[in-house]
PDB file of C-alpha atoms and ligand atoms in Angstrom:
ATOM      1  CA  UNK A 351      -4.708-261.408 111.398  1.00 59.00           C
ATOM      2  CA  UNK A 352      -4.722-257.753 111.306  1.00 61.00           C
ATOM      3  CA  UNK A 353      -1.924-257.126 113.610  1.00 61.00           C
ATOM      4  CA  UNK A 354      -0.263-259.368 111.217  1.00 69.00           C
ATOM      5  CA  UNK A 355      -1.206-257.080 108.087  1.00 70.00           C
ATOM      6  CA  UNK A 356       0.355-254.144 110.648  1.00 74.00           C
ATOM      7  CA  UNK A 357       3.348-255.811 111.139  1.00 75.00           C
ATOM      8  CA  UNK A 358       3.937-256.257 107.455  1.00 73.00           C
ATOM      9  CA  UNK A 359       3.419-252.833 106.323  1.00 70.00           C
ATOM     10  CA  UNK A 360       5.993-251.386 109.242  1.00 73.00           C
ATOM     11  CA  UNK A 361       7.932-254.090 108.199  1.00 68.00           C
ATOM     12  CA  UNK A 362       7.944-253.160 104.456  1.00 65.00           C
ATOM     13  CA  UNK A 363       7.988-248.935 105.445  1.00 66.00           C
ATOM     14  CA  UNK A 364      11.181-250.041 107.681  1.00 63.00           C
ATOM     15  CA  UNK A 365      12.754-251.448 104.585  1.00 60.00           C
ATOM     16  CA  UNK A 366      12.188-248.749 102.385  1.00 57.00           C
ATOM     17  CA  UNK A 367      13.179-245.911 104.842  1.00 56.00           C
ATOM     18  CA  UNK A 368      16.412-247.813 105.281  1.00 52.00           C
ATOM     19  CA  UNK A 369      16.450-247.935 101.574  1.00 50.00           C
ATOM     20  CA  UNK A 370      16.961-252.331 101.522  1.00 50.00           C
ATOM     21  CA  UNK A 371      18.121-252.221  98.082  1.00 50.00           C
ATOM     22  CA  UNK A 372      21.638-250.940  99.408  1.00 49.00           C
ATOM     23  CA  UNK A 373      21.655-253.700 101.849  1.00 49.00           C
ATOM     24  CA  UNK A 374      20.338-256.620  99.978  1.00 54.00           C
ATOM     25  CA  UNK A 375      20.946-256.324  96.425  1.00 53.00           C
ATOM     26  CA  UNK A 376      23.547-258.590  95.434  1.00 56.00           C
ATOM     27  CA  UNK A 377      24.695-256.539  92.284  1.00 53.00           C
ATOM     28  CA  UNK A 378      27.377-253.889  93.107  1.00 54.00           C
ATOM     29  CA  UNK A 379      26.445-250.271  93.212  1.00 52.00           C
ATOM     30  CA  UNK A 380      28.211-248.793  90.423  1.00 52.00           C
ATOM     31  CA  UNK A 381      29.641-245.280  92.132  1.00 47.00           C
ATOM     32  CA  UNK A 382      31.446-244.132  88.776  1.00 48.00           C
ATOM     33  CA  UNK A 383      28.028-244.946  87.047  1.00 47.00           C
ATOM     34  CA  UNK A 384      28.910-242.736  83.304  1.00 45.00           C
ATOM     35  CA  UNK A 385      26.621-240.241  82.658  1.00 44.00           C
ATOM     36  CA  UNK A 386      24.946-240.512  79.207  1.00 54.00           C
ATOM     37  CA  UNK A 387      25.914-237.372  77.507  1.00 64.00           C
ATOM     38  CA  UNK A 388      29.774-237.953  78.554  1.00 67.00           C
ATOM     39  CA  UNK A 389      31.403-237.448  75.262  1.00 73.00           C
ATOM     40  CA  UNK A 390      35.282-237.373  74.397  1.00 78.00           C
ATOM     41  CA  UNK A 391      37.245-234.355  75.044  1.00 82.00           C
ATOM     42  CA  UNK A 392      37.783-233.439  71.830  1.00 92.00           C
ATOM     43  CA  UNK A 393      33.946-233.216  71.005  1.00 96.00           C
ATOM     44  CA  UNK A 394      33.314-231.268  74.149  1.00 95.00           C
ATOM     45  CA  UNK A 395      36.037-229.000  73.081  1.00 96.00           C
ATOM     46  CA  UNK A 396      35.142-228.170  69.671  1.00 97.00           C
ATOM     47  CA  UNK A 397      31.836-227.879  70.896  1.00 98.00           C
ATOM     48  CA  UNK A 398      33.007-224.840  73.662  1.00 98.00           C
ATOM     49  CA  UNK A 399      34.929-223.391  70.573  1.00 98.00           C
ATOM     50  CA  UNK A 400      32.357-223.034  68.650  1.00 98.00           C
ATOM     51  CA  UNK A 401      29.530-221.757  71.169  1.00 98.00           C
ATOM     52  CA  UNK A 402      32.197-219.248  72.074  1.00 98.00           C
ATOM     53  CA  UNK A 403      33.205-218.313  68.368  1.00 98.00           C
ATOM     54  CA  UNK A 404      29.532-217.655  67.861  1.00 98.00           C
ATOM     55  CA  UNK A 405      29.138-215.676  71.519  1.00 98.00           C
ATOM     56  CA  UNK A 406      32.259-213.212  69.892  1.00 97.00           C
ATOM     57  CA  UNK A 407      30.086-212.726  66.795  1.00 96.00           C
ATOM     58  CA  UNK A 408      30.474-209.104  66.208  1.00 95.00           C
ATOM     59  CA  UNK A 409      28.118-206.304  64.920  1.00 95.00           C
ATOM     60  CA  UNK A 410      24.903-208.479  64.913  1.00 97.00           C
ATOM     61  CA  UNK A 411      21.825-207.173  65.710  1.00 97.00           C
ATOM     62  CA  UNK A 412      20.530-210.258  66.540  1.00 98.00           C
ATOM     63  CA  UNK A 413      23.031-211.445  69.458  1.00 98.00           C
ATOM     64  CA  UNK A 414      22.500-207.444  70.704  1.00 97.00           C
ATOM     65  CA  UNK A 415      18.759-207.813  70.855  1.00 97.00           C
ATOM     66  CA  UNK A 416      18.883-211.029  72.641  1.00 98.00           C
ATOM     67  CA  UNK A 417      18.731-212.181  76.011  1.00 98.00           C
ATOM     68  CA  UNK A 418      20.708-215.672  75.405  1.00 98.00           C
ATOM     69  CA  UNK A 419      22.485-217.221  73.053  1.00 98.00           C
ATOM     70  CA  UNK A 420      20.283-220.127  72.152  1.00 98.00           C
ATOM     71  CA  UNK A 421      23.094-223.200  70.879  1.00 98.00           C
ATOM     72  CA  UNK A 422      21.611-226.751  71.463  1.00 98.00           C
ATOM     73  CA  UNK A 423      19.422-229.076  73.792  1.00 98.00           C
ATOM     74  CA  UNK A 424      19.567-233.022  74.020  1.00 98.00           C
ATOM     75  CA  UNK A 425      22.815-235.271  73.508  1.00 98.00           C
ATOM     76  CA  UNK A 426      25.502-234.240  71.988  1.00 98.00           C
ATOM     77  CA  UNK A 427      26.166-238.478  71.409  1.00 97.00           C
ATOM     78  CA  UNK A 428      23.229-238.463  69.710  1.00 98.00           C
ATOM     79  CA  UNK A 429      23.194-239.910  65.873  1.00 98.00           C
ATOM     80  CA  UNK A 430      19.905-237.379  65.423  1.00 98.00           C
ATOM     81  CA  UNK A 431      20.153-234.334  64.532  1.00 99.00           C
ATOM     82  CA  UNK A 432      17.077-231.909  64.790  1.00 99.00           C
ATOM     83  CA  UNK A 433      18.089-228.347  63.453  1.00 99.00           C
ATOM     84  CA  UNK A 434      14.934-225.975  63.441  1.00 98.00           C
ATOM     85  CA  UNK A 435      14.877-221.952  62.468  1.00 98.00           C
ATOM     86  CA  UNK A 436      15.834-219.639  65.583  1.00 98.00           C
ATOM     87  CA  UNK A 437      14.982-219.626  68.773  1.00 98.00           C
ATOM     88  CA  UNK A 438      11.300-217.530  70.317  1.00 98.00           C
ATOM     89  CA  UNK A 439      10.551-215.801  72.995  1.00 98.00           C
ATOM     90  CA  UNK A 440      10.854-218.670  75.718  1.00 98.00           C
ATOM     91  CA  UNK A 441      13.501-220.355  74.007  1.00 98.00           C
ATOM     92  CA  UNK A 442      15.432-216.532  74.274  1.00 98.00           C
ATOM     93  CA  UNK A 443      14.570-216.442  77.769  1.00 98.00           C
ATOM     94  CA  UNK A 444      15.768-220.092  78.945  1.00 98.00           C
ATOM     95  CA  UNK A 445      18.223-220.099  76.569  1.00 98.00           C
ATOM     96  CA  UNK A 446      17.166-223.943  75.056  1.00 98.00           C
ATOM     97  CA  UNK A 447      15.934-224.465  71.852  1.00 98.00           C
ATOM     98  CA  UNK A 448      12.120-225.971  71.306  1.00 98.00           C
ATOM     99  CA  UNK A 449      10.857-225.261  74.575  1.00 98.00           C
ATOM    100  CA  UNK A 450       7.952-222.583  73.699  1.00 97.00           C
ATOM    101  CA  UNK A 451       4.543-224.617  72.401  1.00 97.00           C
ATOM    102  CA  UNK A 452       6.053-225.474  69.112  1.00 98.00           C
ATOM    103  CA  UNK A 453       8.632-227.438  71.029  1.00 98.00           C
ATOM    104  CA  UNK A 454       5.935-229.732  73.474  1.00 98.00           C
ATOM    105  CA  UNK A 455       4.522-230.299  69.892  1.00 98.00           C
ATOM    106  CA  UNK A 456       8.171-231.585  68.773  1.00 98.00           C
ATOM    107  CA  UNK A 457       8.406-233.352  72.410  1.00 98.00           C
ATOM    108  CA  UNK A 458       5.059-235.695  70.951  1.00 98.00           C
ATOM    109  CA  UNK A 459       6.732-235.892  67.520  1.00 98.00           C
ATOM    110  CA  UNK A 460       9.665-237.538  69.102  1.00 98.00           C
ATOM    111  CA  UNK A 461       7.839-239.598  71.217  1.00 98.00           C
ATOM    112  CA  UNK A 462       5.933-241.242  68.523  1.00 98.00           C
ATOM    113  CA  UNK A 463       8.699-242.659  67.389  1.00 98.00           C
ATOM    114  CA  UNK A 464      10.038-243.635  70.864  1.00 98.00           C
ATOM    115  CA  UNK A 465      12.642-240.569  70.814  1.00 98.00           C
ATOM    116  CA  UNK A 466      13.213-237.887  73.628  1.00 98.00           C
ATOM    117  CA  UNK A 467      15.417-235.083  73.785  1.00 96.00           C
ATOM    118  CA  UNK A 468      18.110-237.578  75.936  1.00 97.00           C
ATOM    119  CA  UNK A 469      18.210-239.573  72.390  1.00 98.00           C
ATOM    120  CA  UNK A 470      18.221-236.975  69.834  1.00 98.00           C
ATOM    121  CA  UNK A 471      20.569-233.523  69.603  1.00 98.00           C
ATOM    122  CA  UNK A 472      18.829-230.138  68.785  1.00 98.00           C
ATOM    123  CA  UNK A 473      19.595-227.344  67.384  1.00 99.00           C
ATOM    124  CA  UNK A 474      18.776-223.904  64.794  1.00 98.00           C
ATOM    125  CA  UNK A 475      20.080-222.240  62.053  1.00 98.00           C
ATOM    126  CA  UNK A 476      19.997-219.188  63.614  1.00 98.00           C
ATOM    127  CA  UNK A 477      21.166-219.390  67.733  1.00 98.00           C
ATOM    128  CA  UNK A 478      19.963-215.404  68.717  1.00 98.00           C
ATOM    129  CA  UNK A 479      16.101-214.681  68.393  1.00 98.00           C
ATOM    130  CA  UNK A 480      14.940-212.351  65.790  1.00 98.00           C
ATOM    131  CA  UNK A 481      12.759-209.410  66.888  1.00 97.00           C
ATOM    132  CA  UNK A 482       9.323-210.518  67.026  1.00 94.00           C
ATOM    133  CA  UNK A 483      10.254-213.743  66.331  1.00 92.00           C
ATOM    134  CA  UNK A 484      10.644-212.366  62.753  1.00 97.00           C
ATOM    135  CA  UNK A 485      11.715-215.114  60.020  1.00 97.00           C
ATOM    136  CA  UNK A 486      15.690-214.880  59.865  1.00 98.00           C
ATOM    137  CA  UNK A 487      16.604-212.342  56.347  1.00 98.00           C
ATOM    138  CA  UNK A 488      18.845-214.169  53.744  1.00 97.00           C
ATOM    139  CA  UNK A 489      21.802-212.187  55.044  1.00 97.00           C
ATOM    140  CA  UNK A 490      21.020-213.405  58.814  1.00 98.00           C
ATOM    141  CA  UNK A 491      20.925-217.000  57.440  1.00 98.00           C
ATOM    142  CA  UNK A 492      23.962-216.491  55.326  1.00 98.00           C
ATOM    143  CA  UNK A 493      25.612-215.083  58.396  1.00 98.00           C
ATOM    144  CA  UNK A 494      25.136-218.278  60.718  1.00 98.00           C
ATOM    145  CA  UNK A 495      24.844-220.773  57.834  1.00 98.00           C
ATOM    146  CA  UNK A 496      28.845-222.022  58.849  1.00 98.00           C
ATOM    147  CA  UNK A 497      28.250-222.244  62.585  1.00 98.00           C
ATOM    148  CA  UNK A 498      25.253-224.927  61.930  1.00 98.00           C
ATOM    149  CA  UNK A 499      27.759-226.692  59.271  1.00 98.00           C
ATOM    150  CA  UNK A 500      30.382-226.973  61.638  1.00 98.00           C
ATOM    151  CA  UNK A 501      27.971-227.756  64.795  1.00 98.00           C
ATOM    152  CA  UNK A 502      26.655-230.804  62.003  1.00 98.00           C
ATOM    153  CA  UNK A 503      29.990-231.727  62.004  1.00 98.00           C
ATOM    154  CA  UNK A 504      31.246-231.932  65.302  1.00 98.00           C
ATOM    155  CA  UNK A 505      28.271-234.010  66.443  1.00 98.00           C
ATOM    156  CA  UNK A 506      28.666-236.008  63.477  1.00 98.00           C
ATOM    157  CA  UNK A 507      25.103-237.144  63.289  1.00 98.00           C
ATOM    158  CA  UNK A 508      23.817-240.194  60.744  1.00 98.00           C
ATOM    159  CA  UNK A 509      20.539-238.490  60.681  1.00 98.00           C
ATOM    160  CA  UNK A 510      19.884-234.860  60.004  1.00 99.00           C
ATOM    161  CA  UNK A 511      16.145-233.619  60.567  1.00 99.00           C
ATOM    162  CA  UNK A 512      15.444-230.090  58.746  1.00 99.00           C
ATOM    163  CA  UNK A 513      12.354-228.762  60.530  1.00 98.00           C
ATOM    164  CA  UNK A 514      10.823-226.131  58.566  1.00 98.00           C
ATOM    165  CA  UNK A 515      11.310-224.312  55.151  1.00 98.00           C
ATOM    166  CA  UNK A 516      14.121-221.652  56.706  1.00 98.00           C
ATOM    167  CA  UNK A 517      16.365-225.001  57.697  1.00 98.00           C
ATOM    168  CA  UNK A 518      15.228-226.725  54.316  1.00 98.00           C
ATOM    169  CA  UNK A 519      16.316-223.743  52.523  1.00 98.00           C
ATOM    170  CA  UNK A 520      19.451-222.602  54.080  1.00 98.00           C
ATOM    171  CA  UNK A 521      20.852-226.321  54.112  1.00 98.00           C
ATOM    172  CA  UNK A 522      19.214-227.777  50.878  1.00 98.00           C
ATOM    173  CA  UNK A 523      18.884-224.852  49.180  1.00 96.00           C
ATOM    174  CA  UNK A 524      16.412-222.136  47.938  1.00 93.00           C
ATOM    175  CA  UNK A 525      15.186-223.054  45.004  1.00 93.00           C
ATOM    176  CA  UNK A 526      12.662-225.954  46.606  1.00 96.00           C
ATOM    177  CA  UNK A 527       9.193-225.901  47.989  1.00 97.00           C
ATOM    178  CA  UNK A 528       9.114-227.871  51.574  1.00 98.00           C
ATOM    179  CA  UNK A 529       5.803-229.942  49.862  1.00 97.00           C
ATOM    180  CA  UNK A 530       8.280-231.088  47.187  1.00 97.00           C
ATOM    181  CA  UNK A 531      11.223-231.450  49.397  1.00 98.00           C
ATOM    182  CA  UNK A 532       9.402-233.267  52.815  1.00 98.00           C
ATOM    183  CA  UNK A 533       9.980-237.116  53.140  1.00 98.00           C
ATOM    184  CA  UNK A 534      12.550-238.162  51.727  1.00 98.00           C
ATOM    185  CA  UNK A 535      16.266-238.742  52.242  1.00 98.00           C
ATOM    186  CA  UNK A 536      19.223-237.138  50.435  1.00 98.00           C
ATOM    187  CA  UNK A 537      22.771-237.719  51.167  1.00 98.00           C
ATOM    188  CA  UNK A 538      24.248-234.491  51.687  1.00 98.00           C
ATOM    189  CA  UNK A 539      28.138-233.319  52.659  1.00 98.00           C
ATOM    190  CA  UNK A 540      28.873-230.728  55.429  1.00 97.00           C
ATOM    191  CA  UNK A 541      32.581-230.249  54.805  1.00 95.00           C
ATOM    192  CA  UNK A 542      33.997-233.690  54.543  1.00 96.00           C
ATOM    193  CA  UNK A 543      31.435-235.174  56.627  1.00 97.00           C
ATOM    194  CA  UNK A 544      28.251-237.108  54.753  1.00 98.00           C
ATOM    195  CA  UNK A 545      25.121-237.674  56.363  1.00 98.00           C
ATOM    196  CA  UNK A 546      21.207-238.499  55.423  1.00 98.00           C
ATOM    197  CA  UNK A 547      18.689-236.091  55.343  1.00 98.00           C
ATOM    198  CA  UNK A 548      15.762-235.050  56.087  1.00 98.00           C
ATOM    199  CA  UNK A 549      13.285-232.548  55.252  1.00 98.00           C
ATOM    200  CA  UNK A 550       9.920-232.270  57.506  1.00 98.00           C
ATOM    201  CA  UNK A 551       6.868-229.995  58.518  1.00 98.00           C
ATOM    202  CA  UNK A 552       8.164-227.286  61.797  1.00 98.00           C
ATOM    203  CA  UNK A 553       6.301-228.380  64.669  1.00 98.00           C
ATOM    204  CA  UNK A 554       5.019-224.288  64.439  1.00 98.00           C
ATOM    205  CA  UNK A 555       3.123-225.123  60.736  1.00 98.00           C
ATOM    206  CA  UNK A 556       1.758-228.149  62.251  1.00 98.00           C
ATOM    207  CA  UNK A 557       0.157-226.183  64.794  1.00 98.00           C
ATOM    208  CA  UNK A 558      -1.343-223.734  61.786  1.00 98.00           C
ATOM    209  CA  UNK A 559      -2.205-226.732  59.315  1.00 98.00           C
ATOM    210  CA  UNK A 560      -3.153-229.316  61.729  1.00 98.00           C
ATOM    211  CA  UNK A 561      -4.436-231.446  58.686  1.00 98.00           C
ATOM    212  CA  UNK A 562      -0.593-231.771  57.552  1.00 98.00           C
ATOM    213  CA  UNK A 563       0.255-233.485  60.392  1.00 98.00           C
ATOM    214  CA  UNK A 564      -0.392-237.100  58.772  1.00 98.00           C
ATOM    215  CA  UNK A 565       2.251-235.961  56.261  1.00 98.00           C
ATOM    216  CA  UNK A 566       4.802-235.575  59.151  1.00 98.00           C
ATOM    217  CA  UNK A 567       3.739-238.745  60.618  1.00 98.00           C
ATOM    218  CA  UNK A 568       5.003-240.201  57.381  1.00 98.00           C
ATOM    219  CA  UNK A 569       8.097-238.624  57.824  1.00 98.00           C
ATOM    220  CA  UNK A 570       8.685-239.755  60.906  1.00 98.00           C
ATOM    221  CA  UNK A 571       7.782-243.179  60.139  1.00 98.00           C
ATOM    222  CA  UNK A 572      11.039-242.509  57.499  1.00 98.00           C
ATOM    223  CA  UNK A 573      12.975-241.174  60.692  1.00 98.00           C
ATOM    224  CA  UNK A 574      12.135-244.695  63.035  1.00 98.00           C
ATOM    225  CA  UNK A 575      13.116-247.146  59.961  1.00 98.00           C
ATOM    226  CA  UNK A 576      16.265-245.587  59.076  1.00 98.00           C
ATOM    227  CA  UNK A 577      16.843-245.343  62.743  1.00 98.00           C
ATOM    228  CA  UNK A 578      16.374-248.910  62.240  1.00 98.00           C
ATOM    229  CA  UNK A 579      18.639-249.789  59.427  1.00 98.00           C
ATOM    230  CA  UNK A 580      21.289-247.566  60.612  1.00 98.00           C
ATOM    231  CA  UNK A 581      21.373-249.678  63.735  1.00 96.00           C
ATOM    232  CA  UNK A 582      21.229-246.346  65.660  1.00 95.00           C
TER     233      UNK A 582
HETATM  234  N1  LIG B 769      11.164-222.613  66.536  1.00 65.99           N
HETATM  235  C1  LIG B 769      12.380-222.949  66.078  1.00 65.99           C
HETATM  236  O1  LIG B 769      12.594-223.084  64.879  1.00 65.99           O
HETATM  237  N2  LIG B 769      13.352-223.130  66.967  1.00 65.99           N
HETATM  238  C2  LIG B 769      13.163-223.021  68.278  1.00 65.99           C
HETATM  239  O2  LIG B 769      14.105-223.234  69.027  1.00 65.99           O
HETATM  240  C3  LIG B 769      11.884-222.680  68.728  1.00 65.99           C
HETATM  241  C4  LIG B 769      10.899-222.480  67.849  1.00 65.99           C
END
């Protein structure tokens, strides 16, 4: 009996070394399997042009006090949107947006709603850090204000998530209050292009005011049933 069980398990370790799937399987293997963030030329393109238009900004103090140029994370398919402030200290260092602690807190946001960062496509208002991860000034924000327009519509997104007052107010507007604002959809342009969206709590403020985080639940509640309607 037990040199039975023996026999088995070499029998089974032999079929995984020699990796049986590739010999028994009846589907095909599919060599030229597409990888999921292949988009069409023309997006890929205009999305070059316009990390390199930003990268030959000139005279900011921003881009000179940086380490990296911090211009997007997830999938540029994507028909979410996330835009958040400016990038942090890590997020200058690996040049990726939302990887510091405020972005593991957005990583569980996502994931409540079954989302990850190979469904949704991030981004900031502002792609250089600010010193001491100041908030960007109104001239900063005015400054970057068309690269995020045009980077909305390249990826053409149905859903647009503000994260934060500085993305509420640079994209919605200034005179608004985020506890007014949060929850609920508006149809906005960017250029010719018209989207939903969204204004909710930055992961960073959730962090602060851990009691408002049933508010952004709500929201993204909002975020999975649209997802939903949209048939995204
Ligand atoms: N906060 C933001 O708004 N953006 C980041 O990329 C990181 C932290």
């Amino acid at each position: 009996m037990m040199l039975k069980k023996n026999k088995t398990i070499k029998l089974l370790n032999y079929y995984k070394l020699i990796n049986y799937n590739l010999i028994y399987n009846n589907k095909p293997i599919n060599r030229y399997k597409k990888d999921n963030y292949e988009i069409s030329g023309n997006k890929t393109k205009s999305l070059e042009n316009l990390k390199k238009t930003i990268i030959n900004i000139k005279n900011c103090d921003l881009q000179k006090q940086a380490k990296n140029i911090v211009f997007s994370d997830g999938n540029p398919k994507s028909k979410i949107m996330l835009i958040g402030e400016a990038p942090g200290a890590n997020e200058d260092e690996e040049g990726l947006p939302f990887v510091g602690r405020a972005g593991q807190l957005l990583d569980k946001m996502l994931l409540a709603i079954n989302l990850d960062r190979k469904k949704v496509y991030i981004s900031n208002i502002i792609n250089y850090r600010p010193p001491e991860n100041r908030r960007p000034t109104d001239k900063e924000i005015k400054r970057y204000l068309p690269y995020i327009t045009k980077h909305i519509q390249i990826i053409s997104p149905k859903i647009v998530v503000l994260l934060g007052s500085t993305a509420m107010n640079a994209i919605v507007g200034n005179d608004i209050v985020i506890s007014k604002m949060r929850g609920k959809w508006i149809e906005m342009k960017f250029g010719n292009y018209k989207t939903s969206v969204i204004v909710t709590f930055h992961p960073a403020f959730l962090m602060r005011q851990p009691a408002q985080k049933k508010m952004a639940w709500i929201d993204l509640k909002m975020i999975r049933d649209k997802k939903i309607k949209l048939n995204i």
